[in-house]
Coordinates of N, CA and C in Angstrom, one line a residue:
X528 N 12.8 5.4 11.9 CA 12.2 5.1 11.1 C 12.8 5.6 10.0
X529 N 13.5 6.3 9.6 CA 14.0 6.3 8.0 C 14.7 5.7 7.2
X530 N 15.2 4.7 7.9 CA 16.2 3.7 7.2 C 15.1 2.5 6.9
X531 N 13.8 2.4 7.4 CA 13.3 1.3 7.5 C 12.3 1.6 5.7
X532 N 12.4 2.6 5.5 CA 11.8 3.0 4.0 C 12.9 2.9 3.3
X533 N 12.9 1.7 2.7 CA 14.1 1.2 1.6 C 14.2 1.6 0.5
X534 N 12.8 1.7 -0.3 CA 12.5 1.6 -1.7 C 13.3 2.8 -2.0
X535 N 13.7 3.6 -1.7 CA 14.2 5.0 -2.4 C 15.9 4.2 -2.4
X536 N 16.2 3.4 -1.7 CA 17.5 3.1 -2.5 C 17.5 2.1 -3.1
X537 N 16.6 1.7 -3.3 CA 16.5 0.9 -5.1 C 16.7 1.7 -5.7
X538 N 15.8 2.9 -5.8 CA 15.4 3.7 -7.3 C 16.8 4.2 -7.7
X539 N 17.4 4.7 -6.4 CA 18.9 5.5 -7.3 C 19.9 5.0 -8.3
X540 N 20.1 3.6 -8.2 CA 20.9 2.7 -9.1 C 20.1 2.5 -10.4
X541 N 19.0 2.5 -10.2 CA 18.1 2.4 -11.7 C 18.5 4.2 -12.2
X542 N 18.0 4.9 -11.9 CA 18.3 6.2 -12.2 C 19.6 6.4 -12.6
X543 N 20.3 5.9 -12.6 CA 21.5 6.0 -12.7 C 22.2 5.7 -14.6
X544 N 21.7 4.4 -14.3 CA 21.1 3.7 -15.4 C 20.2 3.6 -16.3
X545 N 19.5 5.0 -16.4 CA 18.1 5.4 -17.1 C 18.5 5.1 -18.6
X546 N 19.7 5.5 -19.0 CA 20.0 5.2 -20.5 C 19.7 3.6 -21.0
X547 N 20.2 2.7 -19.9 CA 20.1 1.5 -20.4 C 18.5 0.8 -19.9
X548 N 18.0 1.0 -19.2 CA 16.8 0.0 -18.3 C 16.1 0.7 -18.6
X549 N 15.2 1.5 -17.8 CA 13.9 2.2 -17.6 C 13.8 3.6 -18.0
X550 N 12.5 3.6 -18.2 CA 12.0 5.5 -18.3 C 12.3 5.6 -17.2
X551 N 12.7 6.5 -16.6 CA 12.9 6.9 -15.1 C 12.1 8.2 -14.9
X552 N 11.3 8.4 -15.8 CA 10.4 9.5 -15.8 C 8.9 8.9 -15.5
X553 N 8.2 7.9 -15.3 CA 7.6 7.1 -15.2 C 7.5 6.0 -14.1
X554 N 8.0 6.6 -12.9 CA 8.4 5.1 -12.4 C 7.1 5.2 -11.2
X555 N 6.5 3.9 -11.3 CA 5.2 4.2 -10.1 C 5.5 3.1 -9.1
X556 N 4.9 2.8 -8.0 CA 5.3 1.9 -6.8 C 3.9 1.5 -6.6
X557 N 3.8 -0.2 -6.9 CA 2.7 -0.6 -6.5 C 2.7 -1.9 -5.4
X558 N 2.0 -1.8 -4.4 CA 1.9 -3.0 -3.5 C 0.9 -3.3 -3.1
X559 N 1.0 -4.6 -1.8 CA -0.3 -5.0 -1.2 C -0.2 -5.2 0.1
X560 N -0.9 -4.9 0.9 CA -1.1 -5.1 2.5 C 0.0 -4.2 3.2
X561 N 1.2 -4.7 3.4 CA 2.4 -4.5 4.1 C 3.2 -3.9 2.8
X562 N 3.4 -4.4 2.1 CA 3.9 -3.9 0.7 C 3.4 -2.5 0.3
X563 N 2.6 -2.8 0.5 CA 1.8 -1.4 0.1 C 2.0 0.2 0.9
X564 N 1.6 -0.2 2.5 CA 2.8 0.4 3.4 C 3.7 1.0 3.0
X565 N 4.3 0.3 2.3 CA 5.7 0.9 2.1 C 6.0 2.0 0.9
X566 N 4.9 1.1 0.0 CA 4.5 2.0 -1.5 C 4.4 3.4 -1.1
X567 N 3.1 3.8 -0.1 CA 2.3 4.5 0.1 C 3.4 5.7 1.0
X568 N 4.3 4.8 2.1 CA 5.0 6.0 2.6 C 6.3 6.6 1.6
X569 N 6.5 5.5 0.4 CA 7.3 6.2 -0.7 C 6.5 7.1 -1.2
X570 N 5.4 7.3 -1.9 CA 5.1 8.4 -2.2 C 4.4 9.3 -1.7
X571 N 4.6 9.6 -0.2 CA 3.9 10.1 0.8 C 5.5 11.4 0.7
X572 N 6.4 10.8 0.7 CA 7.8 11.6 0.8 C 8.3 11.7 0.1
X573 N 7.9 11.6 -1.5 CA 8.6 12.7 -2.1 C 8.9 13.8 -1.9
X574 N 10.2 14.1 -2.3 CA 10.7 15.8 -2.1 C 11.3 15.5 -0.6
X575 N 11.3 14.4 0.5 CA 11.6 15.0 1.9 C 12.8 14.3 1.8
X576 N 13.8 15.1 2.0 CA 15.0 15.0 2.1 C 15.4 14.2 3.4
X577 N 14.6 14.0 4.5 CA 14.5 13.1 5.3 C 14.9 11.9 5.4
X578 N 13.8 11.5 4.1 CA 13.8 10.1 3.7 C 15.2 9.8 2.5
X579 N 16.0 10.8 2.3 CA 17.1 10.3 1.6 C 18.9 9.2 1.9
X580 N 18.4 8.4 1.8 CA 19.1 7.6 2.9 C 20.6 6.8 1.8
X581 N 21.4 6.1 2.2 CA 21.9 5.3 1.1 C 23.0 5.8 0.6
X582 N 23.0 4.9 -0.4 CA 24.2 5.1 -1.7 C 23.4 6.5 -2.6
X583 N 24.4 6.9 -3.7 CA 23.9 7.1 -4.7 C 22.8 8.7 -4.9
X584 N 23.1 9.4 -3.6 CA 22.4 10.7 -3.3 C 22.5 11.6 -4.2
X585 N 22.8 11.3 -5.3 CA 22.8 12.9 -6.3 C 21.8 12.5 -7.2
X586 N 21.4 11.2 -7.0 CA 20.3 10.1 -8.3 C 18.9 11.0 -7.4
X587 N 18.0 11.0 -8.7 CA 16.7 11.2 -8.1 C 15.8 9.8 -7.3
X588 N 15.0 10.4 -6.3 CA 14.1 8.6 -6.1 C 12.5 9.3 -6.4
X589 N 12.1 9.8 -7.0 CA 11.0 10.4 -6.7 C 10.1 9.4 -7.7
X590 N 8.8 9.3 -7.4 CA 8.4 8.4 -7.6 C 7.0 9.6 -8.7
X591 N 6.2 8.4 -9.5 CA 5.5 9.2 -10.4 C 3.8 8.8 -10.0
X592 N 4.1 8.4 -9.1 CA 2.5 6.9 -8.7 C 2.6 5.7 -8.2
X593 N 1.4 6.0 -7.5 CA 1.6 4.9 -6.1 C -0.1 4.3 -6.4
X594 N -0.1 2.5 -6.3 CA -1.3 1.8 -6.3 C -1.1 1.3 -5.1
X595 N -1.7 1.7 -4.5 CA -2.4 0.6 -2.7 C -3.2 -0.2 -3.0
X596 N -3.2 -1.1 -2.5 CA -4.2 -2.5 -2.7 C -3.7 -2.8 -1.1
X597 N -5.0 -2.3 -0.6 CA -5.4 -2.7 1.0 C -4.9 -2.8 2.0
X598 N -3.6 -1.6 1.8 CA -2.3 -1.4 2.8 C -3.1 -0.9 3.9
X599 N -2.2 -1.1 5.3 CA -2.6 0.0 6.7 C -2.0 1.0 6.2
X600 N -2.0 1.8 6.6 CA -2.4 3.6 7.0 C -1.9 3.9 8.8
X601 N -2.7 4.4 9.0 CA -2.8 4.8 10.5 C -2.7 3.5 11.2
X602 N -1.5 3.2 12.0 CA -1.2 1.7 12.4 C -2.0 1.8 13.6
X603 N -2.4 2.8 14.4 CA -3.2 3.0 15.6 C -4.2 2.7 15.7
X604 N -5.1 2.4 14.3 CA -6.1 2.3 14.0 C -6.6 0.8 13.1
X605 N -5.6 0.1 13.3 CA -5.0 -0.8 12.8 C -6.2 -1.9 12.6
X606 N -7.0 -2.0 13.8 CA -7.9 -2.9 14.3 C -9.3 -2.1 14.3
X607 N -9.1 -1.1 13.5 CA -10.7 -0.3 13.6 C -11.9 -1.6 12.8
X608 N -12.9 -1.6 13.2 CA -14.0 -2.0 12.9 C -14.2 -3.9 13.3
X609 N -13.0 -4.2 13.8 CA -13.2 -5.3 14.3 C -13.2 -5.9 15.5
X610 N -13.3 -7.1 15.7 CA -14.0 -7.2 16.9 C -12.6 -7.2 18.3
X611 N -12.8 -7.7 19.4 CA -12.4 -7.4 20.9 C -10.8 -8.1 20.6
X612 N -10.7 -9.9 19.8 CA -9.8 -10.6 19.6 C -8.8 -10.0 18.8
X613 N -9.3 -9.2 17.8 CA -8.5 -8.4 16.8 C -7.8 -7.6 17.3
X614 N -8.6 -6.7 18.0 CA -7.7 -5.4 18.8 C -6.7 -5.8 19.8
X615 N -6.9 -7.6 20.9 CA -6.1 -7.2 21.6 C -5.0 -7.8 20.6
X616 N -4.9 -8.7 19.6 CA -3.5 -9.3 18.9 C -3.3 -7.9 18.2
X617 N -3.7 -7.0 17.6 CA -2.9 -6.2 16.7 C -2.7 -5.2 17.6
X618 N -3.0 -4.8 18.7 CA -2.3 -4.0 19.8 C -1.6 -4.6 20.7
X619 N -1.3 -5.4 21.0 CA -0.2 -6.2 21.9 C 1.3 -5.5 21.8
X620 N 1.4 -5.5 23.2 CA 2.5 -4.6 23.0 C 3.9 -5.3 23.0
X621 N 4.6 -4.9 22.1 CA 6.0 -5.4 21.9 C 5.5 -6.0 20.5
X622 N 4.4 -6.0 20.4 CA 4.3 -7.2 18.9 C 5.3 -6.4 17.5
X623 N 4.9 -7.4 16.3 CA 5.5 -7.0 14.8 C 5.3 -5.5 14.8
X624 N 4.0 -5.1 14.8 CA 3.7 -3.7 14.1 C 4.7 -3.0 15.4
X625 N 4.9 -3.0 16.4 CA 4.8 -1.8 17.5 C 6.6 -1.8 17.7
X626 N 7.2 -3.2 17.4 CA 8.7 -3.1 16.9 C 8.7 -2.3 15.7
X627 N 8.0 -2.4 14.5 CA 8.4 -1.6 13.7 C 8.5 -0.3 13.5
X628 N 7.6 0.4 14.5 CA 7.5 1.8 14.7 C 9.1 2.0 16.1
X629 N 8.5 1.3 17.0 CA 9.7 1.9 18.1 C 10.9 1.0 18.1
X630 N 11.1 0.0 17.6 CA 12.3 -0.9 17.1 C 12.7 -1.7 18.3
X631 N 13.3 -2.8 17.6 CA 13.4 -4.3 18.4 C 13.6 -4.4 19.9
X632 N 12.6 -5.3 20.5 CA 12.4 -5.0 22.2 C 11.8 -4.0 22.9
X633 N 10.7 -3.2 22.0 CA 10.3 -2.1 22.7 C 9.3 -3.0 23.4
X634 N 8.3 -2.6 24.7 CA 7.3 -3.3 25.2 C 6.1 -2.1 25.0
X635 N 6.1 -1.3 23.9 CA 5.0 -0.1 23.6 C 4.1 -1.2 22.6
X636 N 2.7 -0.1 22.4 CA 1.7 -0.6 21.6 C 1.8 0.6 20.8
X637 N 0.9 -0.1 19.3 CA 0.7 1.2 18.4 C -0.5 1.5 18.7
X638 N -1.3 1.1 19.8 CA -2.6 1.5 19.6 C -2.6 2.9 20.1
X639 N -1.6 4.0 20.8 CA -1.3 5.3 21.2 C -0.6 6.1 20.0
X640 N -1.4 7.0 19.5 CA -0.8 8.0 18.6 C 0.2 8.4 19.3
X641 N 1.2 8.1 19.0 CA 2.4 9.1 19.6 C 2.7 9.9 18.6
X642 N 4.2 10.8 18.7 CA 4.6 11.3 17.3 C 5.7 10.1 16.8
X643 N 5.9 9.1 17.6 CA 6.4 8.3 16.8 C 5.4 7.5 15.4
X644 N 4.2 7.4 16.0 CA 2.9 7.0 15.0 C 2.7 7.9 14.0
X645 N 2.9 8.8 14.4 CA 2.4 10.1 13.7 C 3.3 10.0 12.7
X646 N 4.5 9.7 12.2 CA 5.7 9.4 12.1 C 5.6 8.6 11.1
X647 N 4.8 7.2 11.4 CA 4.9 6.1 10.6 C 3.0 6.2 9.6
X648 N 2.8 7.2 9.9 CA 1.1 7.2 9.2 C 1.5 7.9 7.9
X649 N 1.2 7.7 7.0 CA 1.5 8.6 5.6 C 0.5 9.3 5.2
X650 N -0.4 9.5 6.2 CA -1.0 10.9 6.0 C -0.6 12.0 6.3
X651 N 0.0 12.3 7.5 CA 1.1 13.0 7.8 C 1.7 13.6 6.9
X652 N 2.4 13.1 5.9 CA 3.4 13.3 5.1 C 2.8 14.2 3.7
X653 N 1.7 14.2 3.4 CA 1.4 14.7 1.8 C 1.7 15.6 1.7
X654 N 2.5 16.2 0.6 CA 2.6 17.5 0.6 C 2.0 17.9 -0.9
X655 N 2.7 19.1 -1.4 CA 2.3 19.3 -2.7 C 3.3 18.4 -3.8
X656 N 3.9 17.5 -3.3 CA 4.7 16.5 -4.2 C 4.4 15.5 -3.7
X657 N 3.4 14.8 -3.8 CA 2.5 13.5 -3.7 C 2.3 13.5 -4.9
X658 N 2.9 12.2 -5.4 CA 2.2 11.9 -7.0 C 0.8 11.4 -6.6
X659 N -0.3 11.3 -7.7 CA -1.4 10.7 -7.6 C -1.6 9.2 -7.1
X660 N -2.2 9.0 -6.5 CA -3.3 7.7 -5.8 C -4.2 6.7 -6.6
X661 N -4.0 5.0 -6.4 CA -4.9 4.7 -6.7 C -5.3 3.8 -5.7
X662 N -6.4 3.7 -4.8 CA -6.7 2.7 -3.6 C -7.2 2.0 -3.8
X663 N -7.2 0.8 -3.9 CA -8.3 -0.2 -3.8 C -8.7 -1.1 -2.5
X664 N -9.9 -1.4 -2.3 CA -10.0 -2.5 -1.0 C -10.9 -3.1 -0.9
X665 N -11.0 -4.1 -0.7 CA -12.3 -5.3 -0.7 C -13.3 -5.1 0.6
X666 N -14.5 -5.4 0.5 CA -15.1 -4.6 1.7 C -15.4 -6.1 2.4
X667 N -14.4 -7.3 2.3 CA -14.7 -8.5 3.0 C -13.3 -8.8 3.6
X668 N -12.4 -7.7 3.7 CA -11.1 -8.2 3.8 C -11.0 -8.2 5.9
X669 N -10.3 -9.2 5.9 CA -10.5 -9.7 7.3 C -9.3 -9.4 8.3
X670 N -8.4 -8.7 7.8 CA -6.5 -8.2 8.1 C -6.5 -6.9 8.0
X671 N -7.3 -6.3 7.5 CA -6.8 -4.7 7.3 C -8.0 -3.9 6.9
X672 N -8.9 -2.9 8.0 CA -10.1 -2.4 7.4 C -9.9 -1.6 6.4
X673 N -11.1 -1.8 5.4 CA -11.4 -0.7 4.6 C -10.9 0.7 4.8
X674 N -11.8 1.3 6.4 CA -11.4 2.5 6.8 C -10.0 2.6 6.6
X675 N -9.0 1.6 6.3 CA -7.3 2.5 6.2 C -7.5 3.2 5.1
X676 N -7.3 2.8 4.0 CA -7.6 3.3 2.9 C -8.4 4.2 2.6
X677 N -9.7 4.2 3.2 CA -10.7 5.3 3.0 C -9.9 6.8 3.9
X678 N -9.4 6.2 5.0 CA -9.0 7.6 5.7 C -7.8 8.3 4.9
X679 N -6.9 7.2 4.3 CA -6.2 7.8 3.4 C -6.8 8.8 2.2
X680 N -7.3 8.0 1.3 CA -8.1 8.7 0.3 C -8.6 9.9 0.9
X681 N -9.2 10.3 2.1 CA -9.8 11.2 2.3 C -8.6 12.8 2.9
X682 N -7.7 12.0 3.3 CA -6.4 12.9 3.5 C -5.9 13.8 2.1
X683 N -5.7 12.5 1.1 CA -5.1 13.0 0.1 C -5.9 14.2 -0.7
X684 N -7.2 14.0 -0.8 CA -8.1 15.0 -1.7 C -8.2 16.0 -0.5
X685 N -7.8 16.0 0.6 CA -8.4 17.0 1.2 C -7.2 17.7 1.1
X686 N -5.8 17.3 0.8 CA -4.3 18.2 0.5 C -4.4 18.5 -1.0
X687 N -5.7 18.2 -1.9 CA -5.5 18.4 -3.4 C -4.6 17.7 -4.4
X688 N -4.4 16.4 -3.6 CA -3.5 15.1 -4.7 C -4.5 14.8 -5.8
X689 N -4.5 14.2 -6.3 CA -5.1 13.7 -7.3 C -5.0 12.0 -6.9
X690 N -6.5 11.4 -6.7 CA -6.3 10.0 -6.0 C -7.7 9.6 -5.9
X691 N -8.0 8.3 -6.1 CA -9.1 7.7 -6.6 C -9.0 6.4 -5.7
X692 N -10.3 5.9 -5.3 CA -10.4 4.9 -4.6 C -11.3 3.5 -4.9
X693 N -11.2 3.1 -5.4 CA -12.0 1.5 -6.1 C -12.2 0.8 -5.0
X694 N -13.7 0.3 -4.7 CA -14.5 -0.7 -3.4 C -14.8 -1.9 -4.1
X695 N -14.1 -3.1 -3.5 CA -14.2 -4.6 -4.6 C -15.1 -5.1 -3.8
X696 N -16.8 -5.3 -4.2 CA -17.6 -5.8 -3.1 C -17.0 -7.1 -3.0
X697 N -17.1 -7.8 -1.5 CA -17.2 -9.1 -1.4 C -15.2 -9.7 -1.4
X698 N -14.4 -8.5 -2.0 CA -13.2 -9.2 -1.9 C -12.6 -9.2 -0.8
X699 N -11.6 -10.2 -0.4 CA -11.2 -10.2 1.0 C -9.4 -9.4 0.6
X700 N -8.3 -9.9 1.7 CA -7.2 -9.2 1.7 C -6.4 -10.5 0.6
X701 N -6.8 -10.1 -0.8 CA -6.0 -10.3 -2.2 C -6.4 -11.5 -2.1
X702 N -5.7 -12.5 -3.7 CA -6.4 -13.7 -3.8 C -5.3 -15.0 -3.2
X703 N -5.9 -15.9 -2.9 CA -4.9 -16.8 -2.5 C -4.6 -17.6 -4.0
X704 N -5.2 -17.7 -5.1 CA -4.8 -18.0 -6.3 C -4.6 -17.0 -7.7
X705 N -4.1 -17.1 -8.4 CA -4.0 -15.7 -9.8 C -5.2 -16.7 -10.6
X706 N -4.8 -17.6 -11.4 CA -5.8 -17.8 -12.3 C -7.0 -19.1 -12.1
X707 N -7.0 -19.2 -13.4 CA -8.5 -20.2 -13.0 C -7.4 -21.4 -13.0
X708 N -6.6 -21.9 -13.8 CA -5.7 -23.6 -13.9 C -5.6 -23.5 -12.4
X709 N -4.9 -22.5 -11.3 CA -4.6 -22.9 -10.3 C -5.9 -23.1 -9.6
X710 N -6.6 -22.2 -9.5 CA -8.2 -22.2 -9.0 C -8.8 -23.8 -8.7
X711 N -8.6 -24.0 -10.1 CA -9.0 -25.7 -10.4 C -8.6 -26.4 -9.5
X712 N -7.4 -26.6 -9.4 CA -6.5 -27.3 -8.5 C -6.4 -27.6 -7.2
X713 N -7.0 -26.5 -6.7 CA -7.3 -26.1 -5.1 C -8.0 -26.3 -4.5
X714 N -8.4 -26.9 -3.9 CA -9.5 -27.5 -2.8 C -10.2 -26.9 -1.7
X715 N -9.2 -25.7 -1.9 CA -9.6 -24.8 -0.7 C -10.0 -23.8 -0.9
X716 N -10.8 -23.2 -2.3 CA -11.1 -22.6 -2.7 C -12.3 -21.8 -2.4
X717 N -12.6 -20.6 -1.7 CA -13.7 -20.1 -1.1 C -15.0 -20.2 -1.7
X718 N -15.7 -20.1 -1.1 CA -17.2 -20.1 -1.9 C -17.5 -18.5 -2.4
X719 N -17.7 -18.5 -3.5 CA -18.5 -17.1 -3.4 C -17.0 -16.3 -4.3
X720 N -16.0 -16.9 -4.4 CA -14.7 -16.1 -4.6 C -14.5 -15.8 -5.6
X721 N -14.7 -17.0 -6.8 CA -14.7 -16.7 -8.1 C -15.2 -15.4 -9.2
X722 N -14.3 -15.3 -9.9 CA -14.7 -14.1 -10.9 C -16.1 -14.6 -11.9
X723 N -16.1 -13.9 -12.7 CA -17.2 -14.5 -14.2 C -16.4 -15.1 -15.5
X724 N -17.4 -15.9 -15.7 CA -16.6 -16.6 -16.6 C -15.8 -15.6 -17.7
X725 N -15.9 -14.7 -17.8 CA -15.4 -13.4 -18.8 C -13.9 -13.2 -18.4
X726 N -13.7 -13.8 -17.3 CA -12.5 -13.5 -16.5 C -12.2 -14.8 -15.9
X727 N -12.3 -15.7 -17.0 CA -11.6 -17.1 -16.6 C -11.7 -17.6 -15.3
X728 N -12.5 -17.4 -14.5 CA -13.1 -17.8 -12.9 C -12.0 -17.3 -12.2
X729 N -11.0 -16.0 -12.6 CA -10.3 -15.4 -11.7 C -10.8 -14.9 -10.4
X730 N -10.0 -14.6 -9.4 CA -10.5 -14.3 -8.0 C -10.4 -12.5 -8.1
X731 N -11.5 -12.3 -6.9 CA -11.6 -10.5 -7.6 C -10.4 -9.9 -7.8
X732 N -9.4 -9.7 -7.1 CA -7.8 -9.2 -6.9 C -7.3 -9.8 -8.5
X733 N -7.8 -10.2 -9.0 CA -7.0 -10.7 -10.6 C -7.8 -10.9 -11.7
X734 N -9.1 -10.1 -11.5 CA -10.4 -10.1 -12.8 C -9.8 -8.8 -13.5
X735 N -9.8 -9.2 -14.8 CA -9.8 -8.4 -16.0 C -10.5 -7.0 -15.2
X736 N -11.5 -6.6 -14.7 CA -12.2 -5.6 -14.5 C -11.0 -5.1 -13.2
X737 N -10.4 -5.6 -12.6 CA -10.1 -5.1 -11.2 C -8.5 -4.4 -12.1
X738 N -8.2 -5.3 -13.2 CA -7.1 -4.6 -13.5 C -6.8 -3.9 -14.4
X739 N -8.0 -3.5 -15.0 CA -8.2 -2.2 -15.6 C -8.2 -1.1 -14.9
X740 N -8.5 -1.1 -14.0 CA -8.5 0.0 -13.0 C -7.0 0.4 -13.0
X741 N -6.5 -0.5 -12.6 CA -4.8 -0.1 -12.2 C -4.0 0.3 -14.0
X742 N -4.6 -0.5 -14.5 CA -3.9 -0.5 -16.0 C -4.0 1.1 -16.0
X743 N -5.5 1.6 -16.4 CA -6.4 2.7 -17.0 C -5.5 3.7 -16.1
X744 N -5.1 3.6 -14.5 CA -4.4 4.4 -13.8 C -3.0 4.8 -14.2
X745 N -2.3 4.0 -14.5 CA -1.0 3.8 -15.0 C -0.6 4.4 -16.3
X746 N -2.0 4.2 -17.1 CA -2.1 5.0 -18.5 C -2.3 6.2 -18.7
X747 N -3.5 6.9 -17.9 CA -3.4 8.0 -17.6 C -2.5 9.2 -17.2
X748 N -1.6 8.4 -16.0 CA -0.3 9.2 -15.8 C 0.9 9.0 -16.4
X749 N 1.2 8.3 -17.5 CA 2.3 8.1 -18.5 C 2.3 9.0 -19.8
X750 N 0.9 9.5 -20.0 CA 0.8 10.4 -21.2 C 2.2 11.2 -21.2

């Protein structure tokens, strides 16, 4: 599993050139869905040398915060709260999620919470080195149950990690368009998905209010 969490490999070359490029004392990771799963795993494995692979190992790969937008966590409960068809799809033996955990060619399912599944669960890696988390999820997400971020949020709080969770009523699994201009040119805009006029018609994940949660979190933790 450890070689698949490759984000840390990206940070070390940046650390080497920190005088030229970036404030490496304030590195945050932000992702959506599967990308957020990688971001969450990067955050919770802060300080865990098991996941230090690749070049420039003399450089730090620590991050100072995580923004988690509708990301999965405990893959064995990926279809929690959904119907039988969703369970059959998500827990099919040898599917993409199973291959992520067990490797290519596996005939296993992610339904069973094995030791490999535990290793792939961000909640099992939370420690005193875990940075602050901001988690956001929509109540109408058809792909990743809101219980995924809720359970991770609870685990973070239980371990004393600075964490906040925001629930967006009616929001789905991300926005298919970002701006009002693009929305207006789309004939497939879902009913009721647009934001207020103050947000220029932006969809739930692109509104000023939603972005204010994220910019506020970043501001609070870069002081």
